[in-house]
Coordinates of C-alpha atoms in Angstrom, one line a residue:
M1 CA 20.6 9.4 -57.0
K2 CA 21.2 12.2 -54.4
N3 CA 17.7 11.7 -53.1
L4 CA 18.2 8.0 -52.7
V5 CA 21.3 8.5 -50.6
I6 CA 19.4 10.9 -48.3
V7 CA 16.6 8.4 -47.9
F8 CA 19.1 5.6 -47.1
I9 CA 20.8 7.7 -44.5
I10 CA 17.4 8.5 -42.8
F11 CA 16.6 4.7 -42.9
L12 CA 19.9 3.8 -41.2
A13 CA 19.3 6.5 -38.5
A14 CA 15.8 5.1 -37.9
C15 CA 17.2 1.6 -37.5
R16 CA 19.8 2.6 -34.9
G17 CA 17.2 4.5 -32.8
G18 CA 17.4 8.0 -31.3
Q19 CA 19.8 9.2 -28.6
L20 CA 17.7 10.3 -25.7
A21 CA 18.5 13.5 -23.8
A22 CA 19.2 12.5 -20.2
S23 CA 20.2 14.5 -17.1
E24 CA 23.2 13.7 -15.0
E25 CA 23.0 10.5 -13.0
R26 CA 22.4 11.3 -9.3
P27 CA 22.4 9.2 -6.1
V28 CA 19.4 9.4 -3.7
S29 CA 20.3 6.8 -1.1
D30 CA 23.2 7.0 1.4
T31 CA 26.2 6.0 -0.6
T32 CA 28.0 4.6 2.5
R33 CA 25.4 1.9 2.7
N34 CA 23.9 -0.8 0.4
A35 CA 20.5 0.2 -1.0
S36 CA 18.1 -1.6 -3.3
C37 CA 14.4 -2.2 -4.0
T38 CA 13.5 1.2 -5.5
H39 CA 9.9 2.2 -6.2
L40 CA 8.2 5.3 -7.6
A41 CA 4.8 6.7 -6.5
R42 CA 3.0 10.0 -6.2
D43 CA 1.7 11.7 -3.0
A44 CA -1.7 13.1 -2.6
S45 CA -0.7 16.4 -4.3
G46 CA 0.9 14.6 -7.2
R47 CA 4.6 15.0 -6.3
L48 CA 7.0 12.2 -7.2
V49 CA 8.0 9.9 -4.3
L50 CA 11.0 7.7 -4.5
S51 CA 11.4 4.9 -2.0
W52 CA 14.1 2.2 -1.3
V53 CA 15.6 -0.1 1.3
E54 CA 18.8 0.8 3.0
Q55 CA 21.0 -1.7 5.0
Q56 CA 23.4 -1.1 7.8
A57 CA 26.9 -2.6 7.3
G58 CA 26.8 -6.4 7.9
E59 CA 23.0 -6.6 8.1
E60 CA 20.9 -8.8 5.7
T61 CA 17.7 -6.9 6.3
G62 CA 17.0 -3.2 6.0
M63 CA 14.7 -0.2 6.6
L64 CA 12.4 1.6 4.2
Y65 CA 13.4 5.2 3.2
Y66 CA 11.6 7.6 1.0
A67 CA 12.1 11.1 -0.5
V68 CA 9.6 13.5 -2.1
S69 CA 10.7 15.6 -5.0
P70 CA 9.8 19.3 -4.8
D71 CA 10.4 20.0 -8.5
G72 CA 9.1 17.2 -10.6
G73 CA 12.0 14.8 -10.2
K74 CA 14.8 17.2 -10.8
T75 CA 16.0 16.8 -7.3
F76 CA 15.2 14.8 -4.2
P77 CA 16.1 15.7 -0.6
A78 CA 17.8 13.3 1.8
G79 CA 15.8 10.2 2.4
K80 CA 13.5 10.0 5.4
P81 CA 13.3 6.6 7.3
I82 CA 10.1 4.9 8.1
P83 CA 11.1 3.5 11.5
T84 CA 8.2 1.0 11.7
A85 CA 9.1 -0.5 8.3
K86 CA 12.2 -2.5 9.3
G87 CA 13.5 -6.0 9.1
I88 CA 12.8 -5.9 5.3
L89 CA 14.4 -8.7 3.2
P90 CA 15.6 -6.9 0.1
H91 CA 14.3 -8.5 -3.1
G92 CA 14.0 -6.6 -6.4
E93 CA 10.8 -8.3 -7.4
N94 CA 9.2 -8.0 -4.0
M95 CA 10.1 -4.4 -3.4
P96 CA 8.3 -2.3 -0.7
K97 CA 5.7 0.1 -2.0
M98 CA 4.0 3.2 -0.8
I99 CA 0.6 4.7 -1.7
F100 CA -0.9 8.0 -0.7
R101 CA -4.7 8.3 -0.1
P102 CA -6.6 11.5 -0.7
N103 CA -7.5 11.6 3.0
G104 CA -3.8 12.1 4.0
E105 CA -3.2 8.5 5.0
V106 CA 0.0 6.9 3.7
I107 CA 0.5 3.1 3.5
A108 CA 3.9 1.5 3.3
M109 CA 3.9 -2.2 2.6
Y110 CA 6.9 -4.5 2.6
G111 CA 8.1 -8.1 2.9
V112 CA 10.1 -10.0 5.6
Q113 CA 11.3 -13.6 6.0
S114 CA 8.7 -16.0 7.3
N115 CA 11.0 -18.5 8.9
D116 CA 8.3 -21.1 8.5
P117 CA 9.4 -24.8 8.6
R118 CA 6.8 -25.6 5.9
N119 CA 8.6 -23.6 3.3
K120 CA 12.2 -22.2 3.8
Y121 CA 11.6 -19.6 1.1
A122 CA 8.3 -18.3 2.6
G123 CA 7.8 -14.6 3.3
K124 CA 5.3 -12.5 5.2
V125 CA 3.9 -9.1 4.2
F126 CA 3.5 -6.3 6.7
Y127 CA 2.2 -2.7 6.3
T128 CA 2.5 0.4 8.4
L129 CA 0.1 3.4 8.3
S130 CA 0.6 7.2 8.7
A131 CA -2.5 9.3 9.2
D132 CA -0.7 12.6 8.9
G133 CA 1.1 12.4 5.5
G134 CA 4.2 10.6 6.8
N135 CA 5.0 12.6 9.9
T136 CA 4.3 9.8 12.3
W137 CA 3.8 6.1 11.7
Q138 CA 1.8 3.4 13.5
P139 CA 3.3 0.0 14.4
A140 CA 3.5 -2.4 11.5
V141 CA 0.9 -5.1 11.3
P142 CA 0.7 -8.3 9.1
L143 CA -1.4 -8.2 6.0
V144 CA -2.7 -11.7 6.8
T145 CA -3.5 -12.9 10.4
D146 CA -4.9 -16.3 9.5
T147 CA -2.6 -18.9 10.9
A148 CA -3.0 -21.0 7.8
G149 CA -1.4 -18.3 5.8
Y150 CA 2.4 -18.6 6.3
D151 CA 3.6 -17.3 2.9
Q152 CA 2.6 -14.0 1.3
R153 CA 4.7 -12.2 -1.3
Y154 CA 4.8 -10.2 -4.6
F155 CA 2.1 -7.7 -3.6
D156 CA 0.8 -4.5 -5.3
M157 CA -1.4 -1.6 -4.2
A158 CA -3.5 1.1 -5.8
V159 CA -6.0 3.8 -4.8
L160 CA -9.6 3.4 -6.0
P161 CA -11.8 6.3 -7.2
S162 CA -13.5 6.2 -3.8
G163 CA -10.3 7.0 -2.1
E164 CA -10.0 3.5 -0.5
A165 CA -6.9 1.4 -1.1
V166 CA -6.7 -2.0 -2.6
A167 CA -4.0 -4.6 -2.4
I168 CA -3.3 -7.9 -4.2
W169 CA -0.7 -10.5 -3.2
L170 CA 0.3 -14.2 -3.7
D171 CA -0.6 -16.5 -0.8
N172 CA 0.1 -20.1 0.1
R173 CA -3.6 -20.8 1.0
K174 CA -5.3 -22.8 -1.7
F175 CA -8.0 -25.3 -2.2
H176 CA -6.2 -27.9 -4.3
Q177 CA -2.9 -29.8 -4.5
K178 CA -1.6 -28.3 -7.7
E179 CA 1.5 -26.2 -8.1
G180 CA 1.3 -22.4 -7.5
S181 CA 0.0 -19.8 -5.1
T182 CA -3.4 -18.1 -4.9
L183 CA -3.9 -14.4 -5.8
Y184 CA -5.7 -12.7 -3.0
I185 CA -7.3 -9.2 -2.7
A186 CA -8.2 -6.9 0.2
T187 CA -9.4 -3.3 0.5
T188 CA -9.5 -0.6 3.2
G189 CA -12.7 0.5 4.8
A190 CA -14.2 2.2 7.8
A191 CA -11.6 0.7 10.2
P192 CA -7.9 1.3 9.6
G193 CA -6.0 -1.2 7.5
F194 CA -6.9 -3.8 4.9
H195 CA -10.0 -6.1 5.4
R196 CA -12.2 -8.5 3.5
E197 CA -9.4 -10.6 2.1
R198 CA -10.6 -13.1 -0.4
P199 CA -9.1 -15.4 -3.1
V200 CA -9.3 -14.4 -6.8
V201 CA -7.3 -16.8 -8.9
Q202 CA -5.5 -20.0 -8.0
T203 CA -2.5 -21.8 -9.6
V204 CA -0.5 -18.5 -10.0
C205 CA 3.2 -18.7 -10.4
Q206 CA 4.5 -18.3 -6.9
C207 CA 7.7 -16.4 -7.6
C208 CA 6.9 -13.4 -9.9
R209 CA 5.8 -9.9 -9.2
T210 CA 2.1 -9.0 -9.7
A211 CA 0.8 -5.8 -11.3
L212 CA -2.3 -3.9 -10.3
Y213 CA -3.7 -0.9 -12.2
V214 CA -6.8 1.3 -11.7
D215 CA -8.0 3.0 -14.9
A216 CA -9.7 6.4 -15.3
Q217 CA -13.1 4.8 -15.2
G218 CA -12.4 2.9 -12.0
G219 CA -11.8 -0.4 -13.6
L220 CA -9.4 -2.7 -11.7
H221 CA -6.8 -4.6 -13.8
A222 CA -4.4 -7.3 -12.6
A223 CA -1.7 -9.0 -14.5
F224 CA 0.4 -11.9 -13.3
R225 CA 2.2 -15.1 -14.4
D226 CA -0.3 -18.0 -14.3
I227 CA 0.4 -21.7 -14.3
I228 CA -1.6 -23.2 -17.2
Q229 CA -2.2 -26.9 -17.7
D230 CA 0.3 -27.6 -14.8
T231 CA 3.4 -26.7 -16.8
I232 CA 3.0 -23.5 -18.8
R233 CA 3.9 -20.2 -17.1
D234 CA 2.5 -17.4 -19.2
M235 CA 1.2 -13.9 -18.4
V236 CA -2.5 -13.3 -18.0
H237 CA -4.8 -10.3 -17.4
I238 CA -8.0 -10.1 -15.4
F239 CA -10.5 -7.2 -15.0
S240 CA -13.0 -6.0 -12.4
K241 CA -15.6 -3.3 -13.1
D242 CA -17.0 -3.4 -9.5
G243 CA -14.0 -2.5 -7.4
G244 CA -12.6 -6.0 -7.1
E245 CA -15.8 -7.8 -6.0
T246 CA -15.8 -9.9 -9.2
F247 CA -13.2 -10.5 -12.0
T248 CA -13.2 -11.8 -15.5
Q249 CA -11.5 -15.1 -16.1
P250 CA -7.7 -15.0 -16.8
V251 CA -6.8 -14.4 -20.5
R252 CA -3.3 -14.8 -21.8
I253 CA -1.8 -11.6 -23.1
S254 CA 0.4 -13.8 -25.3
A255 CA 0.4 -17.6 -25.9
D256 CA 4.1 -18.0 -25.3
N257 CA 3.6 -21.6 -24.0
W258 CA 6.7 -21.4 -21.8
A259 CA 6.9 -24.8 -20.1
I260 CA 9.2 -24.5 -17.0
N261 CA 9.2 -26.0 -13.6
G262 CA 11.1 -23.1 -12.0
C263 CA 11.0 -19.5 -10.7
P264 CA 11.5 -16.8 -13.4
H265 CA 11.5 -14.0 -10.8
T266 CA 10.3 -11.4 -13.3
G267 CA 6.8 -10.1 -13.4
P268 CA 4.7 -8.1 -15.9
A269 CA 4.2 -4.3 -16.3
M270 CA 0.8 -2.8 -17.4
V271 CA -0.5 0.7 -18.1
R272 CA -3.4 2.2 -20.1
N273 CA -3.8 5.2 -22.4
A274 CA -6.5 6.3 -24.9
N275 CA -5.4 3.5 -27.3
G276 CA -5.9 0.8 -24.7
L277 CA -3.9 -1.4 -22.4
H278 CA -0.2 -1.9 -22.9
F279 CA 1.9 -4.8 -21.4
A280 CA 5.6 -5.7 -21.1
W281 CA 6.9 -9.0 -19.7
F282 CA 9.7 -11.6 -19.8
T283 CA 9.4 -15.0 -21.2
M284 CA 11.5 -17.8 -22.7
G285 CA 8.7 -19.3 -24.7
S286 CA 8.4 -18.6 -28.4
G287 CA 11.4 -16.2 -28.1
E288 CA 13.5 -15.1 -25.2
G289 CA 13.8 -11.8 -23.3
V290 CA 11.4 -8.8 -22.8
F291 CA 8.3 -8.4 -25.1
Y292 CA 5.5 -5.9 -25.6
C293 CA 1.9 -6.1 -26.7
Q294 CA -1.3 -4.1 -26.4
S295 CA -5.0 -4.7 -26.1
P296 CA -7.3 -2.1 -27.7
D297 CA -10.5 -3.6 -26.2
N298 CA -9.8 -3.9 -22.5
G299 CA -8.2 -7.3 -22.5
I300 CA -10.5 -9.2 -24.9
S301 CA -7.8 -9.4 -27.7
Y302 CA -4.1 -8.7 -27.9
T303 CA -1.7 -7.7 -30.6
K304 CA 1.2 -10.0 -31.6
K305 CA 4.1 -9.7 -29.2
E306 CA 7.1 -7.5 -30.1
S307 CA 10.6 -8.3 -29.0
I308 CA 12.1 -5.3 -27.1
S309 CA 15.8 -6.3 -26.9
A310 CA 18.0 -8.4 -29.0
L311 CA 19.4 -10.1 -25.9
P312 CA 17.7 -13.0 -24.2
T313 CA 19.0 -11.7 -20.8
A314 CA 16.5 -8.7 -20.9
K315 CA 14.3 -8.8 -17.8
H316 CA 12.4 -6.8 -15.2
P317 CA 10.4 -4.4 -17.5
Q318 CA 8.4 -1.4 -16.3
L319 CA 6.1 0.9 -18.2
A320 CA 4.9 4.5 -17.8
V321 CA 2.4 6.7 -19.8
M322 CA 3.3 10.3 -20.4
E323 CA 0.9 13.2 -20.3
R324 CA 0.5 13.2 -24.1
G325 CA -0.2 9.4 -24.1
D326 CA 3.1 8.0 -25.4
L327 CA 4.9 5.3 -23.6
A328 CA 8.3 4.7 -21.9
L329 CA 9.5 1.1 -21.3
V330 CA 12.6 0.3 -19.2
W331 CA 14.3 -3.0 -18.5
D332 CA 17.7 -4.4 -17.5
E333 CA 19.9 -6.9 -19.4
A334 CA 23.3 -8.5 -19.1
A335 CA 25.3 -7.4 -22.1
D336 CA 28.2 -9.8 -21.1
T337 CA 29.4 -11.7 -18.1
S338 CA 30.7 -8.6 -16.3
G339 CA 27.9 -6.1 -16.4
N340 CA 24.2 -5.3 -16.5
R341 CA 22.7 -2.2 -18.1
I342 CA 19.4 -0.3 -18.2
G343 CA 17.6 -0.1 -21.5
I344 CA 14.8 2.4 -22.5
L345 CA 12.3 2.4 -25.3
H346 CA 10.1 5.4 -26.3
K347 CA 6.9 4.4 -28.0
S348 CA 4.1 6.5 -29.5
A349 CA 0.6 6.3 -28.0
D350 CA -0.4 3.6 -30.4
G351 CA 2.7 1.5 -29.7
R352 CA 5.1 2.4 -32.5
T353 CA 8.8 2.5 -31.5
L354 CA 10.2 6.0 -31.7
E355 CA 13.5 5.9 -29.8
R356 CA 15.7 3.3 -28.2
D357 CA 18.8 3.8 -26.0
F358 CA 20.7 2.6 -22.9
L359 CA 21.0 4.7 -19.7
T360 CA 24.0 2.9 -18.3
A361 CA 27.1 1.4 -19.8
A362 CA 27.4 -2.3 -20.6
N363 CA 30.4 -2.7 -18.3
E364 CA 28.6 -1.2 -15.3
F365 CA 26.2 -3.2 -13.0
A366 CA 22.7 -1.7 -12.9
G367 CA 19.3 -3.3 -12.6
F368 CA 15.6 -3.2 -11.5
P369 CA 14.7 0.1 -13.1
V370 CA 11.4 1.9 -12.4
V371 CA 9.9 4.7 -14.4
E372 CA 7.3 7.5 -14.0
Q373 CA 6.3 10.5 -16.2
T374 CA 7.3 14.0 -15.0
G375 CA 5.2 16.1 -17.4
E376 CA 8.1 17.1 -19.5
G377 CA 9.5 13.6 -19.8
I378 CA 10.2 10.7 -17.5
L379 CA 12.2 9.9 -14.3
V380 CA 14.1 6.5 -14.2
A381 CA 15.4 5.2 -10.9
Y382 CA 17.5 2.0 -10.5
K383 CA 19.9 0.1 -8.4
K384 CA 23.6 0.5 -9.4
R385 CA 26.9 -0.8 -8.0
R386 CA 29.5 1.8 -7.5
N387 CA 32.7 1.8 -5.3
G388 CA 31.8 -1.5 -3.8
K389 CA 28.3 -0.5 -2.7
E390 CA 24.9 -0.9 -4.3
G391 CA 22.9 2.3 -4.3
I392 CA 19.8 4.0 -5.8
Y393 CA 20.4 6.4 -8.6
Y394 CA 18.0 8.4 -10.9
R395 CA 18.0 10.3 -14.1
R396 CA 15.4 12.5 -15.9
L397 CA 14.9 12.2 -19.6
E398 CA 13.1 14.4 -22.2
L399 CA 11.1 12.3 -24.7

């Protein structure tokens, strides 16, 4: 009988999930201003880089700031502005991003309003280059110069094994009359900036973040919300083994069959470890909220999706792989009408759930988390409202 009681207690503890050890929450943006659109990257030497958009009082647009951690995410210095990355329209799904090439070049990419009469919601993507590791910045230039391209949004960037950079984005230019945008790709080369832009997939949901990932073998993976049979908006994966010259046909990571004529504004997350590809996404088809699945064979087949949160309000998932191969998954969700909290899930390398917790309280307002491994654990950064201002905060966790 005593042994049965012990087993029952262990079972209850496993159902509740573990309590994760987290450091004190710290601000990184100027707390006297509004800040949003956080993103995590690594510089050429592997240091964590946290970027965000800050707005002056009364302004609708902002400027890009970033900070490089000297100690694996324990602390960040005051943010440095990128003076050529300004006029940014803050949008949590269309956040600016930075990448650091091995040759010392840094690329910062961001979105602005298009103000085009053909689409009042249209945006434009610009990027600015630094050839000296971020000390000086060149004037920003548009990603697309074709006058037929008046709407570019929801981009992602990565560095190829060759050291060149690659970018994908959603573009209004298409060769049909169906709903959706076209997924485009471009790469850097001998001349500065991005070149050889070309379409990859058409009929892509025009209002959700894309995800780009380069694996250890140099394979290029892209995930996005596709429009299937004119009405279904499900997540798909494509793969290129030749640096983006050709891609496989889109394959659904889950047949959710979400039929909606609207804008979900929440894109997929994708990483890879020794066990295969791992995905997280939001849907309201065959269940509601954030879900997770994996593919052990590079996108040929997928496991049955797993619900991450009990609440249908869970959105904006992000994934990270830790040094030992296990996974961290973060998201945000509205627990009630007054607050929004950050959730975190710790999974083993093969996808088994180990721990589940919340980083922020249900009565606070926090959202759009991003996550990156620190060697000893993870760093989570997010937007949070405090004292009437929205700012960027971060915490380190041991997993």
